[in-house]
């Protein structure tokens, strides 16, 4: 039976690849997408989620709009990385499908209450506002979550939006703190692993030679890559968010440790830091599987195979 997931997202070129990988994979049943403000404001992320469903030939998929701003702070966005729309790099047609009426948080709560306990996995790949709101409003859903597999945080790589914080956690540290403390099984893809998931030129060209999905991914990567090339001097774009879906499909590609991770919500210089007890020195109870390594070749082979299959299916 396919694994049921809800992707909570702020697309984002790398979110787009994650969503497409999930929709390309028969082992996964996407119950819906919930949009959150993050990389760009909500009106862009919700539109992008619709555009991506149509690109993947899935206009039937429910897409809900969620939180417009973090729990208790003004929104910080990342147009300097993702462009004005969040999906800069390729122009896709306006969506013809509409948002599903209702709020993302209600969808999360209703779905987790309706589906048998322990059968729905949450995949947050943006700030954790929607998930935290759902947990706050309906704590009864927390023990019903099969697992949370999220992209966020860093330990060895420390930060990308500030010297000590990763973007998704930094944007809504209060939400992250709530989710990390909730007690649901948690797997975290921090920058430590996602900065290893770098696209290569030959891979991008292989994508470009595919159908319209591969071509879109190649164009997004071209756009997204320039930022990391200028900042880190690295060849290639980090596919942060696809690591979550890849982990669901092929966990043997990844390795990490089950450790305690706390979120800094008050630090003057360290707001949004994921204080990861990698060396197990704090005595605090472990709450997250914190991933550090990935078989990069295996990851990109998986992506190539699945995107190729989706492109062939769409003709
Ligand atoms: C995370 O922030 C966003 O820029 C990406 O989409 C990813 O989810 C990386 O820090
Ligand atoms: Ca994202």
Short mmCIF file of N, CA and C and ligand atoms in Angstrom, two decimals, residues 10 12 14-15 39 78 81-82 125-126 151 160 166-168 191 224 240-241, ligand 1:
data_model
loop_
_atom_site.label_atom_id
_atom_site.label_comp_id
_atom_site.label_asym_id
_atom_site.label_seq_id
_atom_site.Cartn_x
_atom_site.Cartn_y
_atom_site.Cartn_z
N UNK A 10 6.32 25.76 0.52
CA UNK A 10 6.40 27.18 0.13
C UNK A 10 7.13 27.30 -1.21
N UNK A 12 9.11 27.98 -4.34
CA UNK A 12 10.41 27.31 -4.18
C UNK A 12 10.74 26.26 -5.27
N UNK A 14 13.25 24.15 -5.26
CA UNK A 14 13.58 22.83 -4.71
C UNK A 14 12.33 22.15 -4.13
N UNK A 15 11.39 22.95 -3.63
CA UNK A 15 10.09 22.37 -3.24
C UNK A 15 9.45 21.71 -4.47
N UNK A 39 9.41 31.11 1.32
CA UNK A 39 10.33 31.63 0.30
C UNK A 39 9.80 32.91 -0.32
N UNK A 78 12.61 34.95 0.84
CA UNK A 78 13.92 34.66 0.23
C UNK A 78 13.88 34.83 -1.29
N UNK A 81 16.99 34.31 -3.28
CA UNK A 81 17.38 32.96 -3.69
C UNK A 81 16.46 32.44 -4.80
N UNK A 82 15.16 32.62 -4.61
CA UNK A 82 14.18 31.93 -5.47
C UNK A 82 13.55 32.83 -6.54
N UNK A 125 8.19 21.24 4.10
CA UNK A 125 9.42 21.67 3.42
C UNK A 125 9.48 23.20 3.33
N UNK A 126 8.78 23.84 4.24
CA UNK A 126 8.83 25.29 4.39
C UNK A 126 8.82 25.60 5.88
N UNK A 151 12.38 19.27 6.02
CA UNK A 151 13.65 19.91 5.68
C UNK A 151 13.78 21.14 6.56
N UNK A 160 22.11 29.27 6.87
CA UNK A 160 22.18 29.88 5.53
C UNK A 160 21.54 31.27 5.50
N UNK A 166 19.09 28.14 9.75
CA UNK A 166 18.60 27.71 8.43
C UNK A 166 17.26 28.40 8.19
N UNK A 167 16.95 28.67 6.94
CA UNK A 167 15.79 29.50 6.58
C UNK A 167 14.46 29.00 7.16
N UNK A 168 14.09 27.75 6.92
CA UNK A 168 12.75 27.28 7.32
C UNK A 168 12.53 27.41 8.83
N UNK A 191 20.77 21.25 6.61
CA UNK A 191 21.72 21.68 5.56
C UNK A 191 22.92 20.73 5.49
N UNK A 224 18.39 28.73 -9.81
CA UNK A 224 18.63 28.51 -8.39
C UNK A 224 20.14 28.40 -8.09
N UNK A 240 17.57 20.79 -1.54
CA UNK A 240 17.22 20.62 -0.12
C UNK A 240 15.98 19.74 0.05
N UNK A 241 14.86 20.27 -0.45
CA UNK A 241 13.56 19.66 -0.11
C UNK A 241 13.36 18.26 -0.69
C1 LIG B 1 15.06 25.74 2.64
O1 LIG B 1 14.67 27.11 2.49
C2 LIG B 1 14.17 27.32 1.19
O2 LIG B 1 14.95 28.30 0.59
C3 LIG B 1 14.23 26.02 0.44
O3 LIG B 1 13.04 25.82 -0.30
C4 LIG B 1 14.38 24.98 1.53
O4 LIG B 1 13.13 24.51 1.98
C5 LIG B 1 16.58 25.65 2.64
O5 LIG B 1 17.11 26.39 3.68
#
